[in-house]
mmCIF file of C-alpha atoms and ligand atoms in Angstrom:
data_model
loop_
_atom_site.group_PDB
_atom_site.id
_atom_site.type_symbol
_atom_site.label_atom_id
_atom_site.label_comp_id
_atom_site.label_asym_id
_atom_site.label_seq_id
_atom_site.Cartn_x
_atom_site.Cartn_y
_atom_site.Cartn_z
ATOM 1 C CA MET A 1 -0.160 -0.387 -0.137
ATOM 2 C CA SER A 2 0.774 3.846 -0.928
ATOM 3 C CA LEU A 3 1.893 5.823 2.207
ATOM 4 C CA LYS A 4 -1.296 7.918 0.184
ATOM 5 C CA LYS A 5 -3.204 4.903 0.273
ATOM 6 C CA ILE A 6 -2.330 4.865 3.667
ATOM 7 C CA LEU A 7 -3.698 7.896 5.010
ATOM 8 C CA VAL A 8 -6.777 8.353 3.008
ATOM 9 C CA PHE A 9 -7.774 5.082 4.914
ATOM 10 C CA CYS A 10 -6.340 6.378 7.851
ATOM 11 C CA LEU A 11 -8.788 9.528 7.450
ATOM 12 C CA VAL A 12 -11.588 7.837 6.124
ATOM 13 C CA LEU A 13 -11.092 5.965 9.500
ATOM 14 C CA MET A 14 -10.684 8.358 11.926
ATOM 15 C CA VAL A 15 -13.816 10.227 10.994
ATOM 16 C CA THR A 16 -16.302 7.357 10.930
ATOM 17 C CA VAL A 17 -14.519 6.658 14.312
ATOM 18 C CA VAL A 18 -15.740 10.325 15.852
ATOM 19 C CA MET A 19 -18.976 10.185 13.834
ATOM 20 C CA THR A 20 -20.370 6.171 15.628
ATOM 21 C CA GLY A 21 -18.488 8.314 18.759
ATOM 22 C CA CYS A 22 -20.906 11.180 18.951
ATOM 23 C CA GLY A 23 -24.134 8.781 17.633
ATOM 24 C CA GLY A 24 -23.416 7.236 20.791
ATOM 25 C CA SER A 25 -22.754 9.617 23.174
ATOM 26 C CA GLN A 26 -25.845 12.145 21.908
ATOM 27 C CA GLN A 27 -27.547 8.528 22.114
ATOM 28 C CA SER A 28 -26.231 7.443 26.005
ATOM 29 C CA SER A 29 -27.088 10.813 27.213
ATOM 30 C CA SER A 30 -31.011 11.436 25.745
ATOM 31 C CA ASP A 31 -31.479 7.827 26.620
ATOM 32 C CA SER A 32 -30.178 8.666 30.303
ATOM 33 C CA GLY A 33 -33.195 11.000 30.768
ATOM 34 C CA SER A 34 -31.863 13.471 32.849
ATOM 35 C CA ALA A 35 -29.243 15.550 31.210
ATOM 36 C CA SER A 36 -30.259 18.676 31.226
ATOM 37 C CA ALA A 37 -28.232 19.379 28.352
ATOM 38 C CA ASP A 38 -29.828 18.092 26.576
ATOM 39 C CA LYS A 39 -32.941 19.513 26.818
ATOM 40 C CA LYS A 40 -32.073 23.087 26.282
ATOM 41 C CA GLY A 41 -33.919 25.018 24.123
ATOM 42 C CA VAL A 42 -36.919 22.303 23.656
ATOM 43 C CA LYS A 43 -39.823 23.682 25.075
ATOM 44 C CA ILE A 44 -42.845 22.095 25.906
ATOM 45 C CA GLY A 45 -46.137 23.879 26.674
ATOM 46 C CA VAL A 46 -48.606 23.245 29.243
ATOM 47 C CA SER A 47 -52.096 25.619 28.984
ATOM 48 C CA MET A 48 -53.723 24.860 32.292
ATOM 49 C CA PRO A 49 -57.715 25.958 32.201
ATOM 50 C CA THR A 50 -58.246 28.467 35.083
ATOM 51 C CA LYS A 51 -56.057 30.278 37.566
ATOM 52 C CA SER A 52 -59.332 30.995 39.804
ATOM 53 C CA LEU A 53 -59.207 27.144 41.200
ATOM 54 C CA GLN A 54 -56.284 26.516 43.554
ATOM 55 C CA ARG A 55 -55.447 23.256 41.890
ATOM 56 C CA TRP A 56 -54.654 24.429 38.120
ATOM 57 C CA ASN A 57 -52.045 26.805 40.070
ATOM 58 C CA GLN A 58 -50.504 24.410 42.036
ATOM 59 C CA ASP A 59 -50.464 21.605 39.179
ATOM 60 C CA GLY A 60 -49.166 24.600 36.700
ATOM 61 C CA ALA A 61 -46.314 25.234 39.072
ATOM 62 C CA ASN A 62 -45.232 21.896 39.998
ATOM 63 C CA MET A 63 -45.121 21.199 36.098
ATOM 64 C CA GLU A 64 -43.203 24.775 35.822
ATOM 65 C CA LYS A 65 -40.016 23.394 38.022
ATOM 66 C CA LYS A 66 -40.504 19.993 37.153
ATOM 67 C CA LEU A 67 -39.912 20.204 33.709
ATOM 68 C CA LYS A 68 -37.665 23.270 34.121
ATOM 69 C CA ASP A 69 -35.258 20.584 36.896
ATOM 70 C CA LYS A 70 -35.067 18.975 33.599
ATOM 71 C CA GLY A 71 -34.028 21.294 31.240
ATOM 72 C CA TYR A 72 -37.075 22.138 29.023
ATOM 73 C CA ASP A 73 -37.795 25.125 28.487
ATOM 74 C CA VAL A 74 -41.595 25.868 29.806
ATOM 75 C CA ASP A 75 -44.430 27.689 28.024
ATOM 76 C CA LEU A 76 -46.764 27.927 30.919
ATOM 77 C CA GLN A 77 -50.090 29.246 30.179
ATOM 78 C CA PHE A 78 -53.679 29.550 32.148
ATOM 79 C CA ALA A 79 -57.121 30.245 30.001
ATOM 80 C CA GLU A 80 -59.168 31.849 32.773
ATOM 81 C CA ASN A 81 -61.749 29.471 32.186
ATOM 82 C CA LYS A 82 -62.221 30.827 28.396
ATOM 83 C CA VAL A 83 -62.253 27.545 25.587
ATOM 84 C CA GLU A 84 -61.540 30.578 22.676
ATOM 85 C CA ALA A 85 -58.271 31.563 25.306
ATOM 86 C CA GLN A 86 -57.147 28.437 25.652
ATOM 87 C CA VAL A 87 -57.446 27.713 22.270
ATOM 88 C CA SER A 88 -54.929 30.407 21.198
ATOM 89 C CA GLN A 89 -52.425 29.865 23.695
ATOM 90 C CA ILE A 90 -51.762 26.659 22.326
ATOM 91 C CA GLU A 91 -52.164 28.274 18.726
ATOM 92 C CA ASN A 92 -49.388 30.258 20.062
ATOM 93 C CA MET A 93 -47.133 27.026 21.691
ATOM 94 C CA ILE A 94 -47.639 25.869 18.052
ATOM 95 C CA THR A 95 -45.876 28.613 16.404
ATOM 96 C CA LYS A 96 -43.283 28.984 19.518
ATOM 97 C CA GLY A 97 -42.089 25.104 17.805
ATOM 98 C CA CYS A 98 -43.077 23.151 21.553
ATOM 99 C CA LYS A 99 -42.559 20.022 21.267
ATOM 100 C CA VAL A 100 -44.665 17.955 23.920
ATOM 101 C CA ILE A 101 -48.418 20.614 24.751
ATOM 102 C CA ILE A 102 -49.666 19.077 27.848
ATOM 103 C CA VAL A 103 -53.089 21.005 27.767
ATOM 104 C CA GLY A 104 -55.943 20.571 30.767
ATOM 105 C CA ALA A 105 -58.878 20.950 28.899
ATOM 106 C CA ILE A 106 -61.812 23.820 29.923
ATOM 107 C CA ASP A 107 -63.745 22.224 27.344
ATOM 108 C CA GLY A 108 -62.439 18.232 26.110
ATOM 109 C CA GLY A 109 -64.512 19.210 23.227
ATOM 110 C CA SER A 110 -63.321 21.847 22.035
ATOM 111 C CA LEU A 111 -59.977 21.767 20.614
ATOM 112 C CA SER A 112 -60.141 19.441 18.222
ATOM 113 C CA SER A 113 -58.964 21.385 14.953
ATOM 114 C CA VAL A 114 -55.956 23.889 17.006
ATOM 115 C CA LEU A 115 -54.960 20.095 18.155
ATOM 116 C CA ASP A 116 -55.266 18.525 14.499
ATOM 117 C CA GLU A 117 -52.713 21.766 13.492
ATOM 118 C CA ALA A 118 -50.943 20.606 16.666
ATOM 119 C CA LYS A 119 -50.807 16.762 15.147
ATOM 120 C CA SER A 120 -49.775 18.285 11.396
ATOM 121 C CA ALA A 121 -46.600 19.856 12.823
ATOM 122 C CA GLY A 122 -46.205 16.590 14.819
ATOM 123 C CA ILE A 123 -46.382 17.966 18.213
ATOM 124 C CA LYS A 124 -47.392 15.000 20.964
ATOM 125 C CA VAL A 125 -49.701 15.782 23.147
ATOM 126 C CA ILE A 126 -50.476 15.314 26.331
ATOM 127 C CA SER A 127 -54.143 15.570 28.063
ATOM 128 C CA TYR A 128 -53.334 16.349 31.527
ATOM 129 C CA ASP A 129 -56.475 15.514 34.678
ATOM 130 C CA ARG A 130 -59.699 15.711 31.961
ATOM 131 C CA LEU A 131 -59.862 14.370 29.028
ATOM 132 C CA ILE A 132 -59.604 15.309 25.017
ATOM 133 C CA MET A 133 -62.530 14.282 23.122
ATOM 134 C CA ASN A 134 -63.183 13.514 19.544
ATOM 135 C CA THR A 135 -59.563 13.856 18.409
ATOM 136 C CA ASP A 136 -57.260 10.966 17.650
ATOM 137 C CA ALA A 137 -54.501 13.417 18.056
ATOM 138 C CA VAL A 138 -54.296 13.410 21.510
ATOM 139 C CA ASN A 139 -52.001 10.960 22.537
ATOM 140 C CA TYR A 140 -51.280 9.685 26.116
ATOM 141 C CA TYR A 141 -53.611 11.009 28.843
ATOM 142 C CA ALA A 142 -52.261 10.891 33.246
ATOM 143 C CA THR A 143 -54.927 11.725 35.620
ATOM 144 C CA PHE A 144 -56.324 10.289 38.891
ATOM 145 C CA ASP A 145 -59.084 7.456 38.757
ATOM 146 C CA ASN A 146 -61.763 9.647 38.319
ATOM 147 C CA TYR A 147 -64.310 6.897 39.027
ATOM 148 C CA GLY A 148 -62.340 6.290 41.983
ATOM 149 C CA VAL A 149 -63.013 9.338 43.216
ATOM 150 C CA GLY A 150 -66.874 9.375 43.740
ATOM 151 C CA LYS A 151 -66.499 5.974 44.880
ATOM 152 C CA ILE A 152 -64.498 7.511 47.548
ATOM 153 C CA GLN A 153 -67.827 9.982 48.094
ATOM 154 C CA GLY A 154 -70.031 7.702 47.510
ATOM 155 C CA GLN A 155 -68.807 5.491 50.383
ATOM 156 C CA TYR A 156 -68.492 7.975 52.842
ATOM 157 C CA ILE A 157 -71.731 9.310 53.069
ATOM 158 C CA GLU A 158 -72.850 5.493 53.076
ATOM 159 C CA LYS A 159 -70.653 5.241 56.159
ATOM 160 C CA GLN A 160 -71.583 7.792 58.247
ATOM 161 C CA LEU A 161 -74.951 7.909 57.814
ATOM 162 C CA GLY A 162 -74.795 3.491 57.854
ATOM 163 C CA LEU A 163 -76.244 2.543 55.279
ATOM 164 C CA THR A 164 -74.779 -0.760 54.595
ATOM 165 C CA GLU A 165 -76.390 -1.808 58.297
ATOM 166 C CA GLY A 166 -79.493 -0.412 56.637
ATOM 167 C CA LYS A 167 -80.083 2.922 58.728
ATOM 168 C CA GLY A 168 -82.500 5.467 57.186
ATOM 169 C CA PRO A 169 -84.349 7.335 55.245
ATOM 170 C CA PHE A 170 -82.067 9.820 54.657
ATOM 171 C CA ASN A 171 -82.615 12.989 52.749
ATOM 172 C CA LEU A 172 -79.826 13.169 50.765
ATOM 173 C CA GLU A 173 -79.417 16.374 47.733
ATOM 174 C CA ILE A 174 -76.787 15.818 44.738
ATOM 175 C CA ALA A 175 -74.070 18.796 43.307
ATOM 176 C CA THR A 176 -71.987 17.830 40.520
ATOM 177 C CA GLY A 177 -70.069 19.770 37.520
ATOM 178 C CA PRO A 178 -70.429 20.678 34.599
ATOM 179 C CA LEU A 179 -71.623 19.285 31.472
ATOM 180 C CA ASP A 180 -68.334 19.156 29.337
ATOM 181 C CA ASP A 181 -66.405 18.349 31.614
ATOM 182 C CA ASN A 182 -65.477 14.286 30.926
ATOM 183 C CA ASN A 183 -64.583 13.327 34.373
ATOM 184 C CA VAL A 184 -67.929 14.161 35.635
ATOM 185 C CA VAL A 185 -69.249 11.489 33.677
ATOM 186 C CA PHE A 186 -66.550 9.456 35.838
ATOM 187 C CA PHE A 187 -66.941 11.189 39.115
ATOM 188 C CA PHE A 188 -71.219 11.103 39.342
ATOM 189 C CA LYS A 189 -71.038 7.741 37.846
ATOM 190 C CA GLY A 190 -68.579 6.328 40.790
ATOM 191 C CA ALA A 191 -70.544 8.150 42.856
ATOM 192 C CA MET A 192 -74.150 7.213 42.356
ATOM 193 C CA ASP A 193 -73.280 3.320 41.272
ATOM 194 C CA VAL A 194 -72.764 3.267 45.612
ATOM 195 C CA LEU A 195 -75.711 5.273 46.236
ATOM 196 C CA GLN A 196 -78.182 4.465 43.944
ATOM 197 C CA PRO A 197 -79.384 1.386 45.228
ATOM 198 C CA TYR A 198 -80.126 3.143 48.812
ATOM 199 C CA ILE A 199 -82.171 5.518 46.441
ATOM 200 C CA ASP A 200 -83.605 2.761 44.763
ATOM 201 C CA LYS A 201 -84.218 0.811 48.507
ATOM 202 C CA GLY A 202 -86.046 4.018 50.216
ATOM 203 C CA GLN A 203 -83.484 4.142 52.412
ATOM 204 C CA LEU A 204 -82.024 8.016 50.465
ATOM 205 C CA ILE A 205 -84.748 9.641 49.846
ATOM 206 C CA VAL A 206 -83.630 12.971 47.224
ATOM 207 C CA LYS A 207 -87.177 15.224 48.588
ATOM 208 C CA SER A 208 -85.553 17.322 44.653
ATOM 209 C CA GLY A 209 -85.653 14.492 42.862
ATOM 210 C CA GLN A 210 -83.274 16.507 41.114
ATOM 211 C CA VAL A 211 -80.933 12.882 39.868
ATOM 212 C CA THR A 212 -79.791 13.723 36.502
ATOM 213 C CA ARG A 213 -75.649 14.589 35.770
ATOM 214 C CA GLU A 214 -77.998 16.805 34.121
ATOM 215 C CA GLN A 215 -80.208 17.978 37.045
ATOM 216 C CA CYS A 216 -77.786 18.159 39.175
ATOM 217 C CA ALA A 217 -75.202 20.177 36.946
ATOM 218 C CA THR A 218 -72.853 23.096 38.112
ATOM 219 C CA PRO A 219 -71.165 25.418 35.015
ATOM 220 C CA ASN A 220 -67.813 25.747 35.055
ATOM 221 C CA TRP A 221 -67.917 24.368 38.745
ATOM 222 C CA ASP A 222 -69.095 27.820 39.118
ATOM 223 C CA GLU A 223 -69.108 27.797 43.474
ATOM 224 C CA ALA A 224 -71.461 30.924 43.111
ATOM 225 C CA LYS A 225 -73.796 28.975 40.744
ATOM 226 C CA ALA A 226 -73.631 25.493 42.672
ATOM 227 C CA GLN A 227 -75.112 28.002 45.576
ATOM 228 C CA GLU A 228 -78.022 29.231 43.639
ATOM 229 C CA ARG A 229 -79.202 25.929 42.973
ATOM 230 C CA MET A 230 -78.754 24.975 46.456
ATOM 231 C CA ASP A 231 -80.302 27.335 47.875
ATOM 232 C CA ASN A 232 -83.094 27.459 45.156
ATOM 233 C CA VAL A 233 -83.277 22.843 46.146
ATOM 234 C CA LEU A 234 -83.551 23.901 50.469
ATOM 235 C CA THR A 235 -86.268 26.847 50.303
ATOM 236 C CA THR A 236 -87.960 24.183 47.009
ATOM 237 C CA ASN A 237 -88.404 21.254 49.426
ATOM 238 C CA TYR A 238 -87.011 20.967 52.867
ATOM 239 C CA THR A 239 -89.075 24.381 54.695
ATOM 240 C CA SER A 240 -89.618 21.611 57.270
ATOM 241 C CA ALA A 241 -87.569 18.354 56.662
ATOM 242 C CA LYS A 242 -83.783 18.242 57.127
ATOM 243 C CA VAL A 243 -81.166 17.826 54.397
ATOM 244 C CA ASP A 244 -78.733 14.667 55.743
ATOM 245 C CA ALA A 245 -76.345 14.567 53.098
ATOM 246 C CA VAL A 246 -74.833 16.275 50.276
ATOM 247 C CA LEU A 247 -72.862 14.775 47.569
ATOM 248 C CA CYS A 248 -71.016 17.739 45.652
ATOM 249 C CA SER A 249 -68.270 16.305 43.141
ATOM 250 C CA ASN A 250 -65.483 19.027 43.884
ATOM 251 C CA ASP A 251 -64.519 21.517 46.089
ATOM 252 C CA SER A 252 -66.019 24.714 44.868
ATOM 253 C CA VAL A 253 -69.112 23.544 44.353
ATOM 254 C CA SER A 254 -68.955 22.117 47.994
ATOM 255 C CA LEU A 255 -68.234 25.488 49.443
ATOM 256 C CA GLY A 256 -71.642 26.983 46.904
ATOM 257 C CA VAL A 257 -73.634 24.702 49.397
ATOM 258 C CA GLN A 258 -72.247 24.993 52.597
ATOM 259 C CA SER A 259 -73.119 28.939 52.082
ATOM 260 C CA ALA A 260 -76.633 28.294 50.984
ATOM 261 C CA LEU A 261 -76.452 25.330 53.859
ATOM 262 C CA LYS A 262 -75.380 27.619 56.491
ATOM 263 C CA SER A 263 -78.203 30.955 55.009
ATOM 264 C CA ALA A 264 -80.793 28.228 55.334
ATOM 265 C CA GLY A 265 -79.783 27.561 59.288
ATOM 266 C CA TYR A 266 -77.511 24.881 58.774
ATOM 267 C CA ASN A 267 -74.136 24.527 61.390
ATOM 268 C CA THR A 268 -75.559 25.404 64.956
ATOM 269 C CA SER A 269 -76.435 22.884 67.479
ATOM 270 C CA GLU A 270 -80.135 22.394 66.731
ATOM 271 C CA LYS A 271 -79.240 21.866 62.860
ATOM 272 C CA PRO A 272 -75.793 20.903 62.442
ATOM 273 C CA MET A 273 -74.363 20.724 58.551
ATOM 274 C CA PRO A 274 -75.045 17.190 57.011
ATOM 275 C CA VAL A 275 -72.837 15.857 55.140
ATOM 276 C CA VAL A 276 -71.459 16.762 52.981
ATOM 277 C CA THR A 277 -68.146 16.042 50.603
ATOM 278 C CA GLY A 278 -65.479 17.794 48.307
ATOM 279 C CA GLN A 279 -62.887 16.773 45.912
ATOM 280 C CA ASP A 280 -58.968 18.312 45.815
ATOM 281 C CA ALA A 281 -57.860 18.866 49.211
ATOM 282 C CA ASN A 282 -58.093 22.974 48.857
ATOM 283 C CA LEU A 283 -57.126 24.737 51.751
ATOM 284 C CA PRO A 284 -60.400 26.735 52.415
ATOM 285 C CA ASN A 285 -62.112 23.281 52.393
ATOM 286 C CA VAL A 286 -59.353 21.527 54.508
ATOM 287 C CA LYS A 287 -59.877 24.633 56.901
ATOM 288 C CA ALA A 288 -64.097 24.051 56.676
ATOM 289 C CA ILE A 289 -63.332 20.309 57.183
ATOM 290 C CA LEU A 290 -60.956 20.986 60.561
ATOM 291 C CA ALA A 291 -64.456 23.429 61.710
ATOM 292 C CA GLY A 292 -66.848 20.953 61.192
ATOM 293 C CA GLU A 293 -68.547 22.931 58.077
ATOM 294 C CA GLN A 294 -67.712 20.145 55.755
ATOM 295 C CA SER A 295 -67.373 16.268 56.036
ATOM 296 C CA MET A 296 -64.016 15.313 53.599
ATOM 297 C CA SER A 297 -62.736 16.248 50.598
ATOM 298 C CA VAL A 298 -61.190 13.761 48.312
ATOM 299 C CA PHE A 299 -56.801 14.231 47.950
ATOM 300 C CA LYS A 300 -55.498 14.329 45.068
ATOM 301 C CA ASP A 301 -51.391 14.887 45.430
ATOM 302 C CA THR A 302 -50.886 16.499 42.626
ATOM 303 C CA ARG A 303 -47.526 16.067 42.904
ATOM 304 C CA ALA A 304 -47.453 12.652 41.872
ATOM 305 C CA LEU A 305 -49.634 13.531 38.565
ATOM 306 C CA ALA A 306 -46.424 16.396 37.952
ATOM 307 C CA ASP A 307 -44.337 14.119 37.976
ATOM 308 C CA GLN A 308 -46.012 11.510 35.885
ATOM 309 C CA VAL A 309 -46.613 13.497 33.278
ATOM 310 C CA VAL A 310 -42.911 15.088 33.755
ATOM 311 C CA LYS A 311 -42.037 11.470 32.729
ATOM 312 C CA MET A 312 -44.447 11.096 29.937
ATOM 313 C CA VAL A 313 -42.415 14.201 28.376
ATOM 314 C CA ASP A 314 -39.312 12.640 29.427
ATOM 315 C CA ALA A 315 -40.584 9.083 27.307
ATOM 316 C CA LEU A 316 -41.471 10.438 23.988
ATOM 317 C CA MET A 317 -38.355 13.263 23.898
ATOM 318 C CA ASN A 318 -36.328 9.528 24.014
ATOM 319 C CA ASN A 319 -38.039 8.368 21.708
ATOM 320 C CA GLN A 320 -40.115 5.655 24.486
ATOM 321 C CA GLU A 321 -43.651 4.831 24.514
ATOM 322 C CA PRO A 322 -44.525 6.013 28.302
ATOM 323 C CA GLU A 323 -45.947 4.105 31.076
ATOM 324 C CA VAL A 324 -49.821 3.219 30.912
ATOM 325 C CA ASN A 325 -52.040 1.494 33.139
ATOM 326 C CA ASP A 326 -54.840 1.824 31.753
ATOM 327 C CA THR A 327 -56.249 0.850 27.989
ATOM 328 C CA LYS A 328 -59.100 0.320 28.163
ATOM 329 C CA SER A 329 -61.232 2.988 30.385
ATOM 330 C CA TYR A 330 -60.855 6.389 28.356
ATOM 331 C CA ASN A 331 -62.819 6.553 25.069
ATOM 332 C CA ASN A 332 -63.112 9.287 24.388
ATOM 333 C CA GLY A 333 -64.795 9.856 20.995
ATOM 334 C CA ALA A 334 -62.186 9.172 18.413
ATOM 335 C CA LYS A 335 -59.733 6.373 20.106
ATOM 336 C CA VAL A 336 -58.762 4.916 23.207
ATOM 337 C CA VAL A 337 -56.381 6.639 24.305
ATOM 338 C CA PRO A 338 -53.691 5.317 27.042
ATOM 339 C CA ALA A 339 -53.717 6.056 30.273
ATOM 340 C CA TYR A 340 -51.890 6.598 33.625
ATOM 341 C CA LEU A 341 -54.290 6.412 36.370
ATOM 342 C CA LEU A 342 -53.209 7.771 40.335
ATOM 343 C CA GLN A 343 -55.187 6.976 43.366
ATOM 344 C CA PRO A 344 -57.159 9.313 44.705
ATOM 345 C CA GLN A 345 -57.819 8.825 48.597
ATOM 346 C CA PHE A 346 -60.609 10.271 51.150
ATOM 347 C CA VAL A 347 -59.354 13.211 53.707
ATOM 348 C CA ASP A 348 -61.102 14.358 56.833
ATOM 349 C CA LYS A 349 -60.414 15.582 60.762
ATOM 350 C CA THR A 350 -58.867 11.689 61.833
ATOM 351 C CA ASN A 351 -56.154 11.316 58.772
ATOM 352 C CA TYR A 352 -55.424 14.919 57.332
ATOM 353 C CA LYS A 353 -52.124 15.186 59.434
ATOM 354 C CA GLN A 354 -50.820 12.418 57.893
ATOM 355 C CA LEU A 355 -51.571 13.098 54.197
ATOM 356 C CA LEU A 356 -51.085 16.558 53.904
ATOM 357 C CA ILE A 357 -49.406 17.893 56.872
ATOM 358 C CA ASP A 358 -46.611 15.222 56.978
ATOM 359 C CA SER A 359 -46.574 15.141 53.834
ATOM 360 C CA GLY A 360 -46.273 18.381 53.094
ATOM 361 C CA TYR A 361 -48.755 19.788 50.805
ATOM 362 C CA TYR A 362 -49.313 21.671 53.301
ATOM 363 C CA LYS A 363 -48.222 23.334 56.814
ATOM 364 C CA GLU A 364 -49.525 22.912 59.784
ATOM 365 C CA ALA A 365 -50.513 26.453 60.006
ATOM 366 C CA ASP A 366 -52.336 26.721 56.417
ATOM 367 C CA VAL A 367 -54.867 24.429 57.372
ATOM 368 C CA GLN A 368 -55.362 26.571 60.851
ATOM 369 C CA LYS A 369 -57.836 30.108 60.393
HETATM 370 C C1 BGC B 1 -60.861 17.601 37.907
HETATM 371 C C2 BGC B 1 -60.958 18.549 39.505
HETATM 372 C C3 BGC B 1 -61.588 19.322 39.883
HETATM 373 C C4 BGC B 1 -62.375 20.392 38.472
HETATM 374 C C5 BGC B 1 -62.683 21.523 38.575
HETATM 375 C C6 BGC B 1 -62.526 18.349 37.445
HETATM 376 O O1 BGC B 1 -61.886 18.171 35.719
HETATM 377 O O2 BGC B 1 -60.972 16.481 37.779
HETATM 378 O O3 BGC B 1 -60.223 18.189 40.379
HETATM 379 O O4 BGC B 1 -62.297 20.255 40.944
HETATM 380 O O5 BGC B 1 -62.103 20.060 37.473
HETATM 381 O O6 BGC B 1 -61.253 22.666 38.588
#
């Protein structure tokens, strides 16, 4: 071999080694999923429904922090419960080149066309807490076991009233969430699967006669609207009778119901508060639990949900399949969306310290009035 040929051979060999080396190191650093440097400049969009409810602020802040810790750039937006605002915020995220968009939908049925744009741009979409409906542009869903939330609320009422021991009849009223939040279908079904048999047996009586999801809806989960409806239910049906339990699907609805009950004379020694449920363990509600005005809430640790979503993002960015544990429950009308469901837990006076304080979710001073 001539010297020239040897030199050319060496050059080719060096180039090959350098290129393979680069490919290899890129592969391994992205595989590790933790090297911040890799994520620099990779934008992730987070679109939350509203700032007006504590939980979405926490959800947004948790995800922003956890994604930034991993090295991602985060575009976090809140849409003040306005569908048009959420659509235009998502459009901006697409234009800005977000690689993954995480959406807590205001109205799960109104995002099909904007998410089709995302899909065409190769962007992955994660449905956060609420399922996005009627589009195949949603790739994954991370939420709590929403049917389980309703079941926990129903079982709490069942236990407090002694329904399994045959006690009754008791008066029950029901206040749930909006018809455009798919979670409500699950919350309502979970609770009614426990309570309906007692209504059928006459151990529970719903004097207002309002027992369907439509009749018991609260538009936008709005506290004032829940209060207004419960004011009407109480003045029309409970002038002489007393209500023994109110199934409230979440904490904002629960606060509205509690205000209506108090204006109707409840929360005194002659007329104590009925069993009142909730969901989210928001601060005003934990205070109400400690004051004996609300019986329980359902604790959904938003830190754990944010962790799960960050894991999903990392997997997607590393061309891996995100972990899911449910591939059959959440049909959005276009496909069954692979989901990761976290477990909700009831919280009341007896266990709030362990669940909320010892876990660092709140400080004891925060929950005292
Ligand atoms: C969430 C609840 C929340 C409600 C109101 C639901 O979709 O799952 O946690 O209380 O929306 O924001």
